[in-house]
Coordinates of C-alpha atoms in Angstrom, one line a residue:
M22 CA 50.2 -142.0 -70.0
S23 CA 48.0 -142.5 -66.9
E24 CA 49.4 -142.3 -63.4
Q25 CA 49.4 -146.1 -63.2
D26 CA 51.3 -146.3 -66.6
L27 CA 53.9 -143.8 -65.2
Q28 CA 54.3 -145.8 -62.0
Q29 CA 55.0 -148.9 -64.0
L30 CA 57.4 -146.9 -66.2
A31 CA 59.3 -145.8 -63.1
I32 CA 59.5 -149.4 -61.7
H33 CA 60.7 -150.6 -65.2
F34 CA 63.7 -148.1 -64.9
G35 CA 64.5 -149.4 -61.4
Q36 CA 62.9 -146.4 -59.6
Q37 CA 60.4 -146.4 -56.7
S38 CA 56.7 -146.2 -57.9
Y39 CA 56.3 -142.8 -56.2
R40 CA 58.5 -141.4 -59.0
G41 CA 55.6 -142.3 -61.4
K42 CA 53.4 -140.1 -59.3
Q43 CA 55.9 -137.3 -59.5
L44 CA 56.1 -137.8 -63.3
H45 CA 52.3 -137.5 -63.4
H46 CA 52.3 -134.2 -61.5
L47 CA 55.1 -132.8 -63.7
L48 CA 53.2 -133.7 -66.9
Y49 CA 49.7 -132.7 -66.0
K50 CA 50.0 -130.1 -63.3
T51 CA 53.4 -128.4 -63.9
K52 CA 53.1 -129.1 -67.6
A53 CA 56.8 -129.5 -68.1
K54 CA 57.8 -129.8 -71.8
E55 CA 61.3 -131.2 -71.6
I56 CA 62.5 -134.3 -69.7
Q57 CA 65.4 -132.3 -68.4
D58 CA 62.9 -129.9 -66.8
F59 CA 61.8 -132.8 -64.5
S60 CA 63.9 -131.2 -61.7
H61 CA 62.2 -133.4 -59.0
L62 CA 63.6 -136.6 -60.6
P63 CA 67.1 -138.0 -60.3
Q64 CA 69.4 -136.9 -63.2
A65 CA 70.1 -140.6 -63.9
F66 CA 66.4 -141.4 -64.3
R67 CA 66.0 -138.4 -66.6
N68 CA 68.9 -139.5 -68.8
D69 CA 67.5 -143.1 -68.9
L70 CA 64.1 -141.8 -70.1
Q71 CA 65.8 -139.7 -72.9
E72 CA 68.1 -142.5 -74.0
A73 CA 65.1 -144.9 -74.2
G74 CA 63.5 -142.5 -76.6
Y75 CA 60.7 -141.1 -74.4
K76 CA 59.5 -137.6 -75.3
V77 CA 57.2 -135.0 -73.7
G78 CA 55.9 -131.7 -74.9
R79 CA 53.7 -130.6 -77.8
S80 CA 53.6 -130.7 -81.5
P81 CA 54.4 -127.1 -82.8
I82 CA 51.7 -124.7 -83.7
H83 CA 52.0 -123.9 -87.4
Q84 CA 49.5 -121.0 -87.7
V85 CA 47.1 -119.2 -85.4
V86 CA 44.1 -117.1 -86.4
T87 CA 42.0 -115.1 -84.0
A88 CA 38.5 -113.9 -84.8
A89 CA 36.9 -110.7 -83.6
D90 CA 34.7 -112.7 -81.1
G91 CA 37.8 -114.2 -79.4
T92 CA 37.6 -117.6 -81.1
I93 CA 41.1 -118.9 -81.8
K94 CA 41.8 -121.5 -84.4
A95 CA 45.2 -123.2 -84.5
L96 CA 46.8 -125.4 -87.1
I97 CA 49.0 -128.0 -85.3
K98 CA 51.9 -129.6 -87.3
L99 CA 52.3 -133.3 -86.4
E100 CA 55.5 -135.3 -86.5
D101 CA 54.8 -136.4 -90.1
N102 CA 54.3 -132.7 -91.1
R103 CA 50.5 -133.2 -91.5
L104 CA 48.3 -130.4 -90.3
I105 CA 45.2 -130.6 -88.0
E106 CA 42.9 -128.0 -86.7
T107 CA 41.8 -127.3 -83.2
V108 CA 39.6 -124.4 -82.0
G109 CA 39.3 -122.6 -78.7
I110 CA 35.9 -121.0 -78.1
P111 CA 35.6 -118.6 -75.1
V112 CA 32.1 -118.0 -73.8
E113 CA 31.0 -115.6 -71.0
D114 CA 27.5 -116.1 -69.7
S115 CA 25.1 -113.4 -68.3
K116 CA 26.3 -114.1 -64.8
G117 CA 29.9 -113.2 -65.7
S118 CA 31.3 -116.7 -65.4
S119 CA 33.4 -117.9 -68.3
R120 CA 34.0 -121.2 -69.9
L121 CA 36.5 -122.3 -72.6
T122 CA 35.5 -125.0 -75.1
A123 CA 38.2 -126.9 -77.1
C124 CA 36.9 -128.4 -80.4
V125 CA 39.3 -131.2 -81.2
S126 CA 40.0 -133.2 -84.3
S127 CA 40.2 -137.0 -84.3
Q128 CA 41.6 -137.7 -87.8
V129 CA 43.9 -136.0 -90.3
G130 CA 41.1 -135.1 -92.8
C131 CA 38.0 -137.2 -93.1
P132 CA 37.0 -140.1 -95.3
L133 CA 33.3 -139.6 -95.2
R134 CA 33.1 -136.5 -97.4
C135 CA 29.9 -134.9 -96.2
S136 CA 28.9 -132.6 -99.1
F137 CA 28.8 -129.3 -97.0
C138 CA 32.0 -130.0 -95.0
A139 CA 35.4 -128.4 -95.8
T140 CA 37.3 -131.2 -94.1
G141 CA 36.0 -133.8 -96.5
K142 CA 37.1 -131.7 -99.4
G143 CA 40.6 -131.6 -98.1
G144 CA 41.0 -135.4 -98.3
Y145 CA 41.9 -138.0 -95.6
S146 CA 45.3 -139.2 -94.4
R147 CA 45.1 -141.1 -91.1
N148 CA 43.7 -141.5 -87.6
L149 CA 45.2 -139.4 -84.8
K150 CA 47.0 -141.1 -81.9
R151 CA 45.7 -140.5 -78.4
H152 CA 48.4 -138.0 -77.5
E153 CA 47.7 -136.0 -80.7
I154 CA 44.1 -135.5 -79.5
I155 CA 45.0 -134.7 -75.9
E156 CA 47.7 -132.1 -76.9
Q157 CA 45.1 -130.1 -78.8
V158 CA 43.3 -129.4 -75.5
L159 CA 46.6 -128.5 -73.8
S160 CA 47.5 -126.2 -76.7
V161 CA 44.2 -124.4 -76.4
E162 CA 44.8 -123.9 -72.7
E163 CA 48.2 -122.4 -73.4
L164 CA 46.9 -120.1 -76.2
F165 CA 44.2 -118.7 -73.8
K166 CA 46.2 -119.0 -70.6
H167 CA 43.0 -120.4 -69.2
R168 CA 41.8 -123.9 -68.2
V169 CA 39.6 -125.7 -70.8
S170 CA 36.2 -126.5 -69.2
N171 CA 34.5 -128.3 -72.1
V172 CA 35.7 -130.5 -74.9
V173 CA 33.8 -131.4 -78.1
F174 CA 35.0 -134.0 -80.5
M175 CA 33.6 -132.1 -83.4
G176 CA 36.8 -131.0 -85.3
M177 CA 38.3 -132.7 -88.3
G178 CA 37.4 -136.4 -88.8
E179 CA 34.8 -138.9 -87.7
P180 CA 35.5 -139.9 -84.1
M181 CA 33.7 -143.3 -84.4
L182 CA 36.3 -144.3 -87.1
N183 CA 39.0 -143.8 -84.5
L184 CA 37.1 -144.9 -81.4
K185 CA 40.0 -146.6 -79.7
S186 CA 42.2 -143.4 -79.6
V187 CA 39.1 -141.2 -78.9
L188 CA 38.2 -143.3 -75.8
E189 CA 41.8 -143.3 -74.6
A190 CA 42.0 -139.5 -75.0
H191 CA 38.6 -139.2 -73.3
R192 CA 39.9 -141.2 -70.3
C193 CA 43.0 -139.0 -70.1
L194 CA 41.1 -135.7 -70.4
N195 CA 38.8 -136.9 -67.6
K196 CA 41.2 -138.7 -65.2
D197 CA 44.5 -136.9 -65.7
I198 CA 43.5 -133.4 -66.9
Q199 CA 40.3 -133.6 -64.8
I200 CA 37.7 -132.3 -67.2
G201 CA 34.3 -133.8 -66.1
Q202 CA 32.8 -136.4 -68.4
R203 CA 29.6 -134.4 -68.6
M204 CA 31.6 -131.5 -70.0
M205 CA 32.6 -133.6 -73.1
T206 CA 30.6 -134.3 -76.3
I207 CA 31.4 -137.0 -78.9
S208 CA 29.9 -136.3 -82.3
T209 CA 29.3 -138.7 -85.1
V210 CA 27.7 -138.7 -88.5
G211 CA 26.9 -142.4 -87.9
V212 CA 29.1 -145.4 -88.4
P213 CA 27.4 -148.9 -88.3
N214 CA 27.9 -150.8 -85.0
T215 CA 29.9 -148.1 -83.3
I216 CA 27.1 -146.5 -81.2
K217 CA 26.5 -149.9 -79.6
K218 CA 30.2 -150.2 -78.9
L219 CA 30.3 -146.7 -77.4
A220 CA 27.2 -147.5 -75.2
S221 CA 29.0 -150.4 -73.7
H222 CA 31.5 -148.0 -72.1
K223 CA 28.6 -146.2 -70.3
L224 CA 30.2 -142.8 -70.5
Q225 CA 28.5 -139.8 -68.9
S226 CA 29.4 -137.6 -71.9
T227 CA 26.9 -136.5 -74.5
L228 CA 26.6 -138.3 -77.8
A229 CA 25.7 -136.0 -80.7
I230 CA 24.4 -137.4 -83.9
S231 CA 25.0 -135.3 -87.1
L232 CA 21.6 -135.8 -88.6
H233 CA 21.2 -132.9 -91.1
A234 CA 18.0 -134.3 -92.7
P235 CA 14.6 -135.6 -91.6
N236 CA 14.5 -138.5 -94.2
Q237 CA 16.8 -141.0 -95.8
R238 CA 16.6 -139.6 -99.4
L239 CA 17.7 -136.1 -98.4
R240 CA 20.3 -137.4 -95.9
E241 CA 22.0 -139.5 -98.6
M242 CA 22.3 -136.4 -100.7
I243 CA 23.9 -134.4 -97.9
V244 CA 25.8 -137.3 -96.2
P245 CA 26.9 -139.9 -98.8
S246 CA 27.9 -142.4 -96.1
A247 CA 24.3 -142.5 -95.0
K248 CA 23.7 -145.1 -97.7
S249 CA 25.3 -147.8 -95.5
Y250 CA 23.5 -146.7 -92.3
P251 CA 19.8 -146.0 -92.9
L252 CA 18.0 -143.5 -90.7
D253 CA 15.8 -146.1 -89.0
A254 CA 18.9 -148.1 -88.0
I255 CA 20.6 -144.9 -86.5
M256 CA 17.4 -144.0 -84.6
K257 CA 17.1 -147.5 -83.2
D258 CA 20.8 -147.4 -82.1
C259 CA 20.1 -144.0 -80.4
K260 CA 17.1 -145.4 -78.5
D261 CA 19.2 -148.4 -77.4
Y262 CA 22.0 -146.1 -76.4
F263 CA 19.7 -144.2 -74.1
L264 CA 18.4 -147.4 -72.6
E265 CA 21.9 -148.7 -72.0
T266 CA 23.5 -145.4 -70.6
G267 CA 20.6 -143.3 -69.4
R268 CA 22.0 -140.4 -71.4
R269 CA 19.8 -138.6 -73.9
V270 CA 21.2 -138.3 -77.5
S271 CA 21.6 -134.8 -79.0
F272 CA 21.0 -134.2 -82.7
E273 CA 23.1 -131.7 -84.8
Y274 CA 21.3 -130.3 -87.8
T275 CA 23.2 -128.0 -90.2
L276 CA 20.7 -125.7 -91.9
L277 CA 21.4 -125.3 -95.7
A278 CA 19.4 -122.6 -97.4
G279 CA 16.7 -124.0 -99.7
V280 CA 17.9 -127.6 -99.1
N281 CA 16.8 -128.8 -95.6
D282 CA 15.7 -125.6 -93.9
K283 CA 12.0 -125.4 -94.7
V284 CA 9.2 -125.6 -92.0
E285 CA 8.1 -128.8 -93.7
H286 CA 11.5 -130.3 -92.9
A287 CA 11.1 -129.3 -89.3
A288 CA 7.7 -130.9 -89.1
E289 CA 9.1 -134.1 -90.6
L290 CA 12.1 -134.0 -88.2
A291 CA 9.8 -133.7 -85.2
E292 CA 7.7 -136.6 -86.4
L293 CA 10.8 -138.8 -86.8
L294 CA 12.1 -138.0 -83.3
H295 CA 8.7 -138.5 -81.6
S296 CA 8.3 -141.9 -83.4
W297 CA 11.5 -143.1 -81.6
G298 CA 10.8 -141.7 -78.1
S299 CA 10.8 -138.3 -76.3
G300 CA 13.2 -135.9 -74.7
Y301 CA 15.5 -135.5 -77.7
H302 CA 17.4 -132.2 -78.2
V303 CA 18.1 -130.7 -81.6
N304 CA 21.0 -128.2 -82.0
L305 CA 20.5 -126.1 -85.2
I306 CA 23.7 -125.0 -86.9
P307 CA 23.3 -122.3 -89.6
F308 CA 25.8 -123.3 -92.4
N309 CA 29.2 -121.7 -92.2
P310 CA 30.0 -120.7 -95.8
I311 CA 33.1 -122.4 -97.4
E312 CA 35.0 -121.7 -100.6
G313 CA 33.8 -123.7 -103.6
S314 CA 30.5 -124.9 -102.0
E315 CA 27.2 -124.7 -103.7
Y316 CA 25.4 -124.4 -100.3
R317 CA 24.4 -121.1 -98.8
R318 CA 23.8 -119.9 -95.3
P319 CA 20.0 -119.5 -94.5
Y320 CA 18.6 -116.2 -93.5
K321 CA 18.0 -115.6 -89.8
K322 CA 14.2 -115.6 -90.5
A323 CA 14.4 -119.1 -91.9
V324 CA 16.4 -120.3 -88.9
L325 CA 13.9 -118.9 -86.4
A326 CA 11.0 -120.3 -88.3
F327 CA 12.6 -123.8 -88.3
A328 CA 13.3 -123.6 -84.6
A329 CA 9.7 -122.4 -83.8
A330 CA 8.3 -125.3 -85.9
L331 CA 10.2 -127.8 -83.7
E332 CA 9.2 -126.0 -80.5
T333 CA 5.5 -126.0 -81.3
R334 CA 5.9 -129.8 -81.8
K335 CA 7.4 -130.2 -78.4
V336 CA 11.0 -130.8 -79.5
T337 CA 13.7 -129.0 -77.4
V338 CA 15.8 -126.9 -79.7
S339 CA 18.8 -124.6 -79.6
V340 CA 20.4 -122.5 -82.3
R341 CA 24.2 -122.6 -82.2
Q342 CA 25.8 -119.2 -82.1
T343 CA 28.1 -119.0 -85.1
R344 CA 31.6 -118.4 -83.8
G345 CA 34.8 -117.4 -85.7
L346 CA 33.1 -116.6 -89.0
D347 CA 36.1 -114.4 -89.9
A348 CA 38.6 -117.0 -88.8
A349 CA 37.7 -119.7 -91.3
A350 CA 36.2 -121.6 -88.3
A351 CA 34.0 -124.0 -90.2
C352 CA 35.6 -127.4 -89.8
G353 CA 38.5 -127.9 -92.2
Q354 CA 38.5 -124.4 -93.7
L355 CA 41.8 -123.1 -92.3
R356 CA 43.7 -126.3 -93.0
N357 CA 42.5 -126.3 -96.6
E358 CA 44.0 -122.8 -97.0
F359 CA 47.4 -124.1 -96.0
Q360 CA 47.3 -127.7 -97.1
K361 CA 45.3 -128.3 -100.3
D362 CA 46.9 -131.5 -101.8
P363 CA 48.9 -133.4 -100.8
L364 CA 48.3 -133.4 -97.1
L365 CA 51.8 -132.2 -96.2
V366 CA 53.6 -129.0 -95.5
P367 CA 57.3 -128.7 -96.4
S368 CA 59.3 -129.7 -93.3
D369 CA 62.2 -127.5 -94.1
N370 CA 60.2 -124.3 -94.4
P371 CA 57.8 -124.0 -91.5
E372 CA 55.3 -121.2 -91.3
P373 CA 56.1 -118.8 -88.4
I374 CA 53.6 -118.7 -85.6
S375 CA 51.4 -115.6 -85.9
V376 CA 48.3 -114.4 -84.1
A377 CA 46.4 -112.4 -86.7
P378 CA 43.3 -110.6 -85.5
I379 CA 40.8 -110.3 -88.3
A380 CA 39.1 -106.9 -88.8
V381 CA 35.3 -106.9 -89.4

């Protein structure tokens, strides 16, 4: 709830509106996890909140895995016993300053079933509610005992298929938890009509398009949902998004060995981008191997050649450092280890929380 929501809640229970401000401070600054811990509030108000069914706190963490590079992946167990993944990625730059990125899920599973993605292989259940998105960020902060500086909506699920909750969570993360809009990225594989809808909100966050191919034929092979949203339509929407918001669109491109990682593909990608404008940024992601996939991770030489081919054609490019390889950090991998099918864990036999460093 926002500060305004909490003030209205206080008034509804016959309290002064400043009690709502106190509630806001207790939730987002003190991070109290029980209503009875709201020591600043009158006991009668606390009792009223509990009796009316209001709850605070977090969904329990079902399993935690820590990679050698410090990346932590957590499985969070929701009220209906379904599991979602969230990842905390610590980065220290050359100047010694550190940032902590939370990679959050927006759905339980994903209905789009991209061919290289572990989440799609695990099936789809439902959209996440706004609090289920927000608490992932708070859980990462608690695991690291460090403030989250960046949030990427790149975990399980397609954010644009749950845009209402994603936008509500985005507002809370920005206004209540006070993470700058420019420190957040919303990623999408492309859902018709949703980029226009997002543009109307004029966010200062980055929109990242999961492209993965330079032409429609290859993209349909990798991303089956691309059949309903042709490449030209996506590129037009991206151009309109820039005109509406003034924010450049970033393109994610997962490199799959022998499939879309040739220099010719890079040349075709550069041509596609230039035909729709200039100033686009491409983020190359070497494939994170997953169990049962026919795809392979490209050799470093192929990745560098692809990046060089884009750079010589005046396309800004970066190569994402692969994090958490030993922690099943590719989207959906860890959840699939614990939750094959159906999408539930037994409620009467919860997995104990464990932090398990992985040796390399």
